[in-house]
PDB file of C-alpha atoms and ligand atoms in Angstrom:
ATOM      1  CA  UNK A   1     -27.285  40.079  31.598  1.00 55.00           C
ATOM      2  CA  UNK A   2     -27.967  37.427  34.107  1.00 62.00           C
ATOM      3  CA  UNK A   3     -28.415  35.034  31.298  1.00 60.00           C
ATOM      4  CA  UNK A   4     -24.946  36.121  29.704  1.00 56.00           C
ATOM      5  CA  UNK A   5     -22.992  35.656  33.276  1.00 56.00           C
ATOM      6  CA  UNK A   6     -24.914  31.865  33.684  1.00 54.00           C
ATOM      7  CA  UNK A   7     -23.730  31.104  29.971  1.00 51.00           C
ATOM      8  CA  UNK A   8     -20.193  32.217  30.853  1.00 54.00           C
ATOM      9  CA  UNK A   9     -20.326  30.496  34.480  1.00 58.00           C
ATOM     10  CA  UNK A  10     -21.655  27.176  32.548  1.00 52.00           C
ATOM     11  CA  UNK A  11     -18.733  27.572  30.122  1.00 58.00           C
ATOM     12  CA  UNK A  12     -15.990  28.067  33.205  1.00 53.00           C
ATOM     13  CA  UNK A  13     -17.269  25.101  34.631  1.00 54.00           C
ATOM     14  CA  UNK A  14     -17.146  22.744  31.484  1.00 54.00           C
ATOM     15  CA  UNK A  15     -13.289  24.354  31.032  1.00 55.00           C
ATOM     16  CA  UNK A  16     -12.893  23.375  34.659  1.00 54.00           C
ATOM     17  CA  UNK A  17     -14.094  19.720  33.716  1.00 53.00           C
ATOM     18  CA  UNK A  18     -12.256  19.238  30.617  1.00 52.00           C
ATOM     19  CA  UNK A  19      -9.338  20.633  31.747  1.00 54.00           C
ATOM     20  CA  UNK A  20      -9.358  18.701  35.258  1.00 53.00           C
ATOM     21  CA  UNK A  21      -9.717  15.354  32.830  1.00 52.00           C
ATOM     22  CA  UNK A  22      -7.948  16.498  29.839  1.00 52.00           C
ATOM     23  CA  UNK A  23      -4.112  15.772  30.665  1.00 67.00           C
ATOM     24  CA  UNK A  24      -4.292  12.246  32.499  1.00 77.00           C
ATOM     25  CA  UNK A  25      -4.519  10.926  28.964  1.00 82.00           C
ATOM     26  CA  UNK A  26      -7.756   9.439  29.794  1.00 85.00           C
ATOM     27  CA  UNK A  27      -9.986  11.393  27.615  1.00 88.00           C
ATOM     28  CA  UNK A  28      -7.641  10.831  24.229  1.00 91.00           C
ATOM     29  CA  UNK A  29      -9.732   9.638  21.856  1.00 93.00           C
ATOM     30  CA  UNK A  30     -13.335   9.848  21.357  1.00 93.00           C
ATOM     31  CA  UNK A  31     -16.189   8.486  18.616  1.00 95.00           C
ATOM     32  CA  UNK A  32     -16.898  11.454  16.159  1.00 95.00           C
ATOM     33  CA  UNK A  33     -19.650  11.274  13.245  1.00 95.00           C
ATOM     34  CA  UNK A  34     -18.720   9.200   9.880  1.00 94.00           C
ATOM     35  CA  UNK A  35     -20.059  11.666   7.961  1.00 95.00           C
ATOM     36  CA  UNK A  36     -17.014  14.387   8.788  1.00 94.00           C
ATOM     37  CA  UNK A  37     -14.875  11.799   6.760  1.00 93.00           C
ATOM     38  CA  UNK A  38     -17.650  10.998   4.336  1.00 90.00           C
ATOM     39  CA  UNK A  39     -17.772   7.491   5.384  1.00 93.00           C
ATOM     40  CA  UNK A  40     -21.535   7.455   5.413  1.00 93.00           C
ATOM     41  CA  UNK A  41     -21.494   6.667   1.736  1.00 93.00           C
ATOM     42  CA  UNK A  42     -21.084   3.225  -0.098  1.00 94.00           C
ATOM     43  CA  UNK A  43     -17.855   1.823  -0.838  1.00 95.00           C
ATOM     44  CA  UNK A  44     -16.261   2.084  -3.572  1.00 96.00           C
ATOM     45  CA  UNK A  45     -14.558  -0.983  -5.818  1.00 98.00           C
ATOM     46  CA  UNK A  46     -11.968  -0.316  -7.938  1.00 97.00           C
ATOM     47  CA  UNK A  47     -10.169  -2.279 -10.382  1.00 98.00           C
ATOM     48  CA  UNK A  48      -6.937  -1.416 -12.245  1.00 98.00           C
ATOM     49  CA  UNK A  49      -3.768  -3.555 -13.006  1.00 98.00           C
ATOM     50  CA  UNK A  50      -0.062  -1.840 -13.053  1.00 98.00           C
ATOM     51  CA  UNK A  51       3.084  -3.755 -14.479  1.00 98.00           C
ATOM     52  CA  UNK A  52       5.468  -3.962 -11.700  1.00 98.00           C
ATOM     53  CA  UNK A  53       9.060  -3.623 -13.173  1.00 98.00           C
ATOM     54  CA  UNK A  54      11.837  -5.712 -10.899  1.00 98.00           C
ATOM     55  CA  UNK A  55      14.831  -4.244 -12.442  1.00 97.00           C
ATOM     56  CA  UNK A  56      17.780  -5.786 -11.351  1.00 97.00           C
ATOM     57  CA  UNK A  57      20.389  -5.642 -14.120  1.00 97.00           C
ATOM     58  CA  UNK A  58      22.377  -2.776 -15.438  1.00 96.00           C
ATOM     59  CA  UNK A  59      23.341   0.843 -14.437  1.00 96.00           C
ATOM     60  CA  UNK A  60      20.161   2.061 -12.542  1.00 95.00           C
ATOM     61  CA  UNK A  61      18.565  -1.224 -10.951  1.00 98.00           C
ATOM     62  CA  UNK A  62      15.453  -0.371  -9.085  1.00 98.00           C
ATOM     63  CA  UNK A  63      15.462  -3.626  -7.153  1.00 98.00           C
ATOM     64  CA  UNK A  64      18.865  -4.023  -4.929  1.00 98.00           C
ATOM     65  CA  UNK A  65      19.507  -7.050  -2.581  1.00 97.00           C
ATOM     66  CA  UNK A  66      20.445  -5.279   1.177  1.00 98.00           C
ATOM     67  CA  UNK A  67      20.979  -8.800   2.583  1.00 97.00           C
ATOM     68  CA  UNK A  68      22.186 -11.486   0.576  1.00 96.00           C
ATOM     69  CA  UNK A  69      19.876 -14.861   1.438  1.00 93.00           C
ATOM     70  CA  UNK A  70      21.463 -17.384   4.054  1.00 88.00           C
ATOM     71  CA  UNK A  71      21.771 -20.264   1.020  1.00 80.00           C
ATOM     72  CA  UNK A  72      21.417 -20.211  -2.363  1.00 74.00           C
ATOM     73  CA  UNK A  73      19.180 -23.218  -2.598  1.00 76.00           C
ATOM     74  CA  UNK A  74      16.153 -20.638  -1.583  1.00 82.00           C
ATOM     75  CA  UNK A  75      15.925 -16.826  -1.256  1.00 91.00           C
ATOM     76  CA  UNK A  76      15.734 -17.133   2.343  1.00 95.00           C
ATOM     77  CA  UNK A  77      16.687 -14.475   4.559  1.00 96.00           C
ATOM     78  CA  UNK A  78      17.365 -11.896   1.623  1.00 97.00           C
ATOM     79  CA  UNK A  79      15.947  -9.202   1.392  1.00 98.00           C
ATOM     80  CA  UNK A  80      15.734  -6.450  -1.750  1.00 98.00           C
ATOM     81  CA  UNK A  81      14.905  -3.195  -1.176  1.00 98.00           C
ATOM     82  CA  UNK A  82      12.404  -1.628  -4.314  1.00 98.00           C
ATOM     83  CA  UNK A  83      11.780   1.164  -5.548  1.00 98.00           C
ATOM     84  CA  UNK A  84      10.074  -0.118  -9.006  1.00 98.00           C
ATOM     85  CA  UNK A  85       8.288   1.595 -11.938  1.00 98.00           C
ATOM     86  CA  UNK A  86       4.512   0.557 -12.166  1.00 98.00           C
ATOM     87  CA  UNK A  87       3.682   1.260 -15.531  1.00 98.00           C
ATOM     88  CA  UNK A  88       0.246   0.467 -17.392  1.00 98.00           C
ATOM     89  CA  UNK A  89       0.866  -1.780 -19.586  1.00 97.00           C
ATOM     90  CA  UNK A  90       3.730  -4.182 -19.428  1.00 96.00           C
ATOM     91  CA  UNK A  91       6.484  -2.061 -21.663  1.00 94.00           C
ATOM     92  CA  UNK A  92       9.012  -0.529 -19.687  1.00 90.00           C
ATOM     93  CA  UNK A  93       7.989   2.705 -21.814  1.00 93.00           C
ATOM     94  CA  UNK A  94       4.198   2.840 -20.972  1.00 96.00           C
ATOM     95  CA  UNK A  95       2.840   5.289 -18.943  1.00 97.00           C
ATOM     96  CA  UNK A  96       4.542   5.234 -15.582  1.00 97.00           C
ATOM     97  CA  UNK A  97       1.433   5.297 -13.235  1.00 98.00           C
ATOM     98  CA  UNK A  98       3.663   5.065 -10.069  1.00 98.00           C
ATOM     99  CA  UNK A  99       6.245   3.586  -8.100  1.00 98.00           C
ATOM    100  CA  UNK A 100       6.322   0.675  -5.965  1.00 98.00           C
ATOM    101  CA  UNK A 101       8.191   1.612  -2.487  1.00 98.00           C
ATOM    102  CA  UNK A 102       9.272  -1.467   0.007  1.00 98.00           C
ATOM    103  CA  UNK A 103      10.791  -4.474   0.524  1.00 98.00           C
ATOM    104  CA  UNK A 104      10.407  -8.097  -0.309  1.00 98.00           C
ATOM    105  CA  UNK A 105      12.083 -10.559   1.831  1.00 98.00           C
ATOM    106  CA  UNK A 106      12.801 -14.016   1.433  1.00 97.00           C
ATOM    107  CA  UNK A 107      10.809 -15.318   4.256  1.00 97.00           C
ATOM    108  CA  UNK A 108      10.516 -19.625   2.895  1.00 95.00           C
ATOM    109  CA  UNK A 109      12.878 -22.173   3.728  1.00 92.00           C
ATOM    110  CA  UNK A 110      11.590 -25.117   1.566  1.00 91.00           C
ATOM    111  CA  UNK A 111      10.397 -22.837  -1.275  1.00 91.00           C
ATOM    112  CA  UNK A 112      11.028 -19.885  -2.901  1.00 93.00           C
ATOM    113  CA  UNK A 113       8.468 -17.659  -0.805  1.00 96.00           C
ATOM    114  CA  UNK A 114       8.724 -13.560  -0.685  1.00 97.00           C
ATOM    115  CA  UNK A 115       6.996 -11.683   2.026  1.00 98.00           C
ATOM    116  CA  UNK A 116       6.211  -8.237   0.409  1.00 98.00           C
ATOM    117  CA  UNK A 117       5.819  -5.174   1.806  1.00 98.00           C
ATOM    118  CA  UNK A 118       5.553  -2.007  -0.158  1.00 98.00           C
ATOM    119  CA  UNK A 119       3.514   0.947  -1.089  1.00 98.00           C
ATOM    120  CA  UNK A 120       2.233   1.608  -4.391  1.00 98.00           C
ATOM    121  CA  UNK A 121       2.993   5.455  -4.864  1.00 98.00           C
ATOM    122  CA  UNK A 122       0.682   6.672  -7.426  1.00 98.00           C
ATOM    123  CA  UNK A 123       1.463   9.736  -9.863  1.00 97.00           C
ATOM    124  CA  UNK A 124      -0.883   9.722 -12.430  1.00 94.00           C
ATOM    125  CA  UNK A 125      -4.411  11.461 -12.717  1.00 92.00           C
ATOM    126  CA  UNK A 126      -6.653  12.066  -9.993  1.00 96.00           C
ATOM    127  CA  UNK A 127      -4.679   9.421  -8.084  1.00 96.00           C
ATOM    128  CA  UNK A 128      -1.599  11.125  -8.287  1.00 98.00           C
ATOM    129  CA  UNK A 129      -0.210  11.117  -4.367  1.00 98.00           C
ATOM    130  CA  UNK A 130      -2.396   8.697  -3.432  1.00 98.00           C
ATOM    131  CA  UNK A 131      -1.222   4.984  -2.303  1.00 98.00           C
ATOM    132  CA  UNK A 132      -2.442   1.440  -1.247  1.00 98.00           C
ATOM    133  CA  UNK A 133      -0.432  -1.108   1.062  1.00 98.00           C
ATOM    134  CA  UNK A 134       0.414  -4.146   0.054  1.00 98.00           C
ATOM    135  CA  UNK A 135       1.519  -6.926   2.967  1.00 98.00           C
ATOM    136  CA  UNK A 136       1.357 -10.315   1.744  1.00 98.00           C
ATOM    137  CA  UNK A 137       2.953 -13.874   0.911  1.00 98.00           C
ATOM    138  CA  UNK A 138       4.107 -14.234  -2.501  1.00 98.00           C
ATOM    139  CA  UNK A 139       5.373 -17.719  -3.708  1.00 97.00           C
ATOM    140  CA  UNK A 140       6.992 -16.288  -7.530  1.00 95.00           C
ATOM    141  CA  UNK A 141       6.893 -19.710  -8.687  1.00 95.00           C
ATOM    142  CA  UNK A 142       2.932 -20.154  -8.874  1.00 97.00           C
ATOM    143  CA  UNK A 143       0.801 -18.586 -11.257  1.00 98.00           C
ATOM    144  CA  UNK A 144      -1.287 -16.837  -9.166  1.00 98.00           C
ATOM    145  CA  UNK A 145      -0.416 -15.301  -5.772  1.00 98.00           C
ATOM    146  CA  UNK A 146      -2.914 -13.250  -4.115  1.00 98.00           C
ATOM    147  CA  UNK A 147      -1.788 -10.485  -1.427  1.00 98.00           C
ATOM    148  CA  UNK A 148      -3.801  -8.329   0.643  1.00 98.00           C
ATOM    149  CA  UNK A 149      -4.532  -4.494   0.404  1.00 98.00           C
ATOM    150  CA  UNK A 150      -3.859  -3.967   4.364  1.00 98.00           C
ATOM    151  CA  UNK A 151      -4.702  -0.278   3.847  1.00 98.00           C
ATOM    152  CA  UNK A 152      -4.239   3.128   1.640  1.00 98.00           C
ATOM    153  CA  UNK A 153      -4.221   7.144   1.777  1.00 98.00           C
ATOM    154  CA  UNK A 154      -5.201   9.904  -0.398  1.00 97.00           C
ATOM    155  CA  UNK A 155      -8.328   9.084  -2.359  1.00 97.00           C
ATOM    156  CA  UNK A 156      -7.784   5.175  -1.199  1.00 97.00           C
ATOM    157  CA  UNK A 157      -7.892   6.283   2.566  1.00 97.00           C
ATOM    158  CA  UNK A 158      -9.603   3.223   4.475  1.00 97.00           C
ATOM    159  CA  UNK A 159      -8.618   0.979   1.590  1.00 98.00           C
ATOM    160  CA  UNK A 160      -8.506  -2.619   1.471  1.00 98.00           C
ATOM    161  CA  UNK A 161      -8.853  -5.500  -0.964  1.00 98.00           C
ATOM    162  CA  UNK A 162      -6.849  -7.934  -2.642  1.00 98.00           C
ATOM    163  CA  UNK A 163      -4.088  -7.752  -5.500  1.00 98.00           C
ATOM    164  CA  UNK A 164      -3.509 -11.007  -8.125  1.00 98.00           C
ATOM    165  CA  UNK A 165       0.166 -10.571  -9.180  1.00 98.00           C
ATOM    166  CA  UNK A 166       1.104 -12.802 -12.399  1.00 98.00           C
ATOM    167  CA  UNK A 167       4.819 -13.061 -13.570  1.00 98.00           C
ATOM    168  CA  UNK A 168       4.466 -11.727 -16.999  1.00 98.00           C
ATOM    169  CA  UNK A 169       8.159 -12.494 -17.752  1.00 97.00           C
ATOM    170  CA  UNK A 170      11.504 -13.329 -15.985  1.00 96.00           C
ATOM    171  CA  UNK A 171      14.822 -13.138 -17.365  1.00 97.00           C
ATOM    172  CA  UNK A 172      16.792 -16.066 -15.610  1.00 95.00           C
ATOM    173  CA  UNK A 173      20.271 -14.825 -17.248  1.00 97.00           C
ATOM    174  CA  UNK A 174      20.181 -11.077 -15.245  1.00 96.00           C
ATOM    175  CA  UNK A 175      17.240 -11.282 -12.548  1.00 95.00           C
ATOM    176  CA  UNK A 176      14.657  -8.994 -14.099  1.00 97.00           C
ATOM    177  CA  UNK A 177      11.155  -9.906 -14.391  1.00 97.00           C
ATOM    178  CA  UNK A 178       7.719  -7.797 -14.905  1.00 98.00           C
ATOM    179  CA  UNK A 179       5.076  -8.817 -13.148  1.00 98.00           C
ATOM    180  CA  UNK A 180       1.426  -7.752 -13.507  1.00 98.00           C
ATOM    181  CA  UNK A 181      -0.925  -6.973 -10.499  1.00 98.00           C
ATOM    182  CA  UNK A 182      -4.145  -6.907 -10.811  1.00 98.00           C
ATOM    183  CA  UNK A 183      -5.814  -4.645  -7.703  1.00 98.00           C
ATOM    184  CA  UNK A 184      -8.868  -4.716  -6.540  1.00 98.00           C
ATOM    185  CA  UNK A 185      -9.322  -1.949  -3.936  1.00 98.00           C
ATOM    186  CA  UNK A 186     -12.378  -0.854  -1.946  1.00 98.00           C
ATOM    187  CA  UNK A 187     -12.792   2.236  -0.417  1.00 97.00           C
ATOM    188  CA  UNK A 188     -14.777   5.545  -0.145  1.00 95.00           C
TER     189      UNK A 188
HETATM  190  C1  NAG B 201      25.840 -18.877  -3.473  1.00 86.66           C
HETATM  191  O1  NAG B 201      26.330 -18.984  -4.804  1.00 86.66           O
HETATM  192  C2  NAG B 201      27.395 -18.097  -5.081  1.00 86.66           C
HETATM  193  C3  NAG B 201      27.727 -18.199  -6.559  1.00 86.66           C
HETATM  194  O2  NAG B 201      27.156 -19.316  -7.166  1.00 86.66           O
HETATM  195  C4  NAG B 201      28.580 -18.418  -4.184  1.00 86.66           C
HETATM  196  O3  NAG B 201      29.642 -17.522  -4.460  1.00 86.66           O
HETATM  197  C5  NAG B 201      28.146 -18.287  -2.741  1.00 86.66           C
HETATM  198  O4  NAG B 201      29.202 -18.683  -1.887  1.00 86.66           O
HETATM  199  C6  NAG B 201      26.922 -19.155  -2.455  1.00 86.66           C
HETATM  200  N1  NAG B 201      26.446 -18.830  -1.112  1.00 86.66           N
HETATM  201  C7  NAG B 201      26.103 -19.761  -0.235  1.00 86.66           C
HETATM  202  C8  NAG B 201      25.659 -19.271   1.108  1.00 86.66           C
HETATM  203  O5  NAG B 201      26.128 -20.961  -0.484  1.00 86.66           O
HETATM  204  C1  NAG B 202       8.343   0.324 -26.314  1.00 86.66           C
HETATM  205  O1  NAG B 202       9.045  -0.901 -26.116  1.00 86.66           O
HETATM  206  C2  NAG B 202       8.637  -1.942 -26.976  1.00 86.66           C
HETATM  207  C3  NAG B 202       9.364  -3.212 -26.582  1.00 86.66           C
HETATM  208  O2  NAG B 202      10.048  -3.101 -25.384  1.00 86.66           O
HETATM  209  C4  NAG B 202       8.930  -1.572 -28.433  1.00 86.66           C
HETATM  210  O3  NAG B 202       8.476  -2.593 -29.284  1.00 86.66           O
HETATM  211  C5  NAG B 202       8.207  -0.267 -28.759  1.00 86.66           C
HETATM  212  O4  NAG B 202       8.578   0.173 -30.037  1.00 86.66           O
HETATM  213  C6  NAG B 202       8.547   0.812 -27.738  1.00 86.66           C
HETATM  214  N1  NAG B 202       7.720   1.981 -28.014  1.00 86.66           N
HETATM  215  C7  NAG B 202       8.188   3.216 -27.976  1.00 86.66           C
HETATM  216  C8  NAG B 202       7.176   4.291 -28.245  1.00 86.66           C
HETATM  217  O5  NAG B 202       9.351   3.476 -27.739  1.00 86.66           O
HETATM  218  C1  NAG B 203       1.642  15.053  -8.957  1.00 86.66           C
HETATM  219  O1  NAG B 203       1.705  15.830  -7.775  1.00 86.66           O
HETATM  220  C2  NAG B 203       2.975  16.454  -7.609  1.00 86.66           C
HETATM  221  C3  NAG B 203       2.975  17.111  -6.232  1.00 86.66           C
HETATM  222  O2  NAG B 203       1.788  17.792  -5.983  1.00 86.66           O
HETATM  223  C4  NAG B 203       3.207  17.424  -8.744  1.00 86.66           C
HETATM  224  O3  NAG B 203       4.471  18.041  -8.587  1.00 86.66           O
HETATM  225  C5  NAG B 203       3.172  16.661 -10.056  1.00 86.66           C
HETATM  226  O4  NAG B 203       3.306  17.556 -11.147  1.00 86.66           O
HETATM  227  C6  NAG B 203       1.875  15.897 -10.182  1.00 86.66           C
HETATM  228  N1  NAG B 203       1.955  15.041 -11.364  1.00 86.66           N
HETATM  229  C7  NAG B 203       0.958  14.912 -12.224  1.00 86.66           C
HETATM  230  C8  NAG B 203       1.198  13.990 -13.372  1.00 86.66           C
HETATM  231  O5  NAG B 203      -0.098  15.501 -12.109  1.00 86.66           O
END
């Protein structure tokens, strides 16, 4: 009994403490164990490349321009709101693994230089509901333009990495263009 009435005393007292601390927003945040997330395992890599579908053209683009650019010498100041098919291979009629979700902007004066920022929105498989964010600089014109992985959810929570995105075709008459990204995404 006298062991029961110090265990509850102990307890009214640590109430007392958190509750005299609790609410001047001092005591917010505090350092839990890894392991509740499962973050004491190795990271994953992961590798996969998705066809990224600009559609511009016809009845149902997926790519619209919000804000037209300042000049027409470079895309500056534009920017295109996306919602695009990712599909796996680089036929509009593969499998449609996802959608990518942002905005590019024209963000170069003396070249034709996008700043991206979207969310790939997966759908298919285990990754279904999952996504990664992409944040990067993407100059269309060069072969190559690498963009970081700034972060993910889902099964690609704590993500980061690096996508290679290479213009697989452009059609100068109408706008549209496919381009393939190549992701490589670690996480847990
Ligand atoms: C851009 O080009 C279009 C058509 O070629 C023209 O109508 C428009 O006025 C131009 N815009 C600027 C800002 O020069
Ligand atoms: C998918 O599209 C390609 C070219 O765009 C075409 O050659 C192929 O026949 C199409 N496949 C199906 C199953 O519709
Ligand atoms: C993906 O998840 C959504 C929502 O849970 C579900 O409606 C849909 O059928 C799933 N798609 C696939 C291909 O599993």
């Amino acid at each position: 009994m006298a062991k029961l009435i110090f265990f509850l005393a102990v307890q009214i007292l640590l109430l007392a403490a958190v509750s005299s601390t609790g609410d001047n927003g001092e005591n917010f945040a505090r350092t839990i164990d890894r392991k509740l997330l499962g973050l004491h395992k190795r990271e994953k890599l992961t590798h996969f490349k998705a066809y990224w579908h600009d559609q511009v053209s016809g009845p149902n683009p997926t790519s619209i321009v919000i804000q037209p650019p300042l000049s027409n010498s470079s895309f500056f100041g534009a920017i295109a709101m996306i919602d695009n098919a990712l599909t796996a291979k680089a036929t509009m009629n593969s499998t449609v693994l996802g959608q990518a979700q942002g905005f590019y902007a024209g963000a170069a004066q003396k070249e034709l230089g996008f700043l991206m920022a979207m969310n790939f929105a997966f759908k298919t498989g285990k990754y279904n509901g999952s996504t990664i964010t992409i944040l990067g600089r993407n100059t269309a014109m060069s072969e190559v333009r690498e963009m970081p992985i700034v972060g993910g959810s889902g099964l690609f929570r704590f993500a980061r990495g690096y996508v290679e995105a290479r213009t697989e075709w452009f059609n100068p008459t109408n706008g549209d263009a496919c381009v393939e990204y190549s992701c490589y995404v670690l996480h847990y």
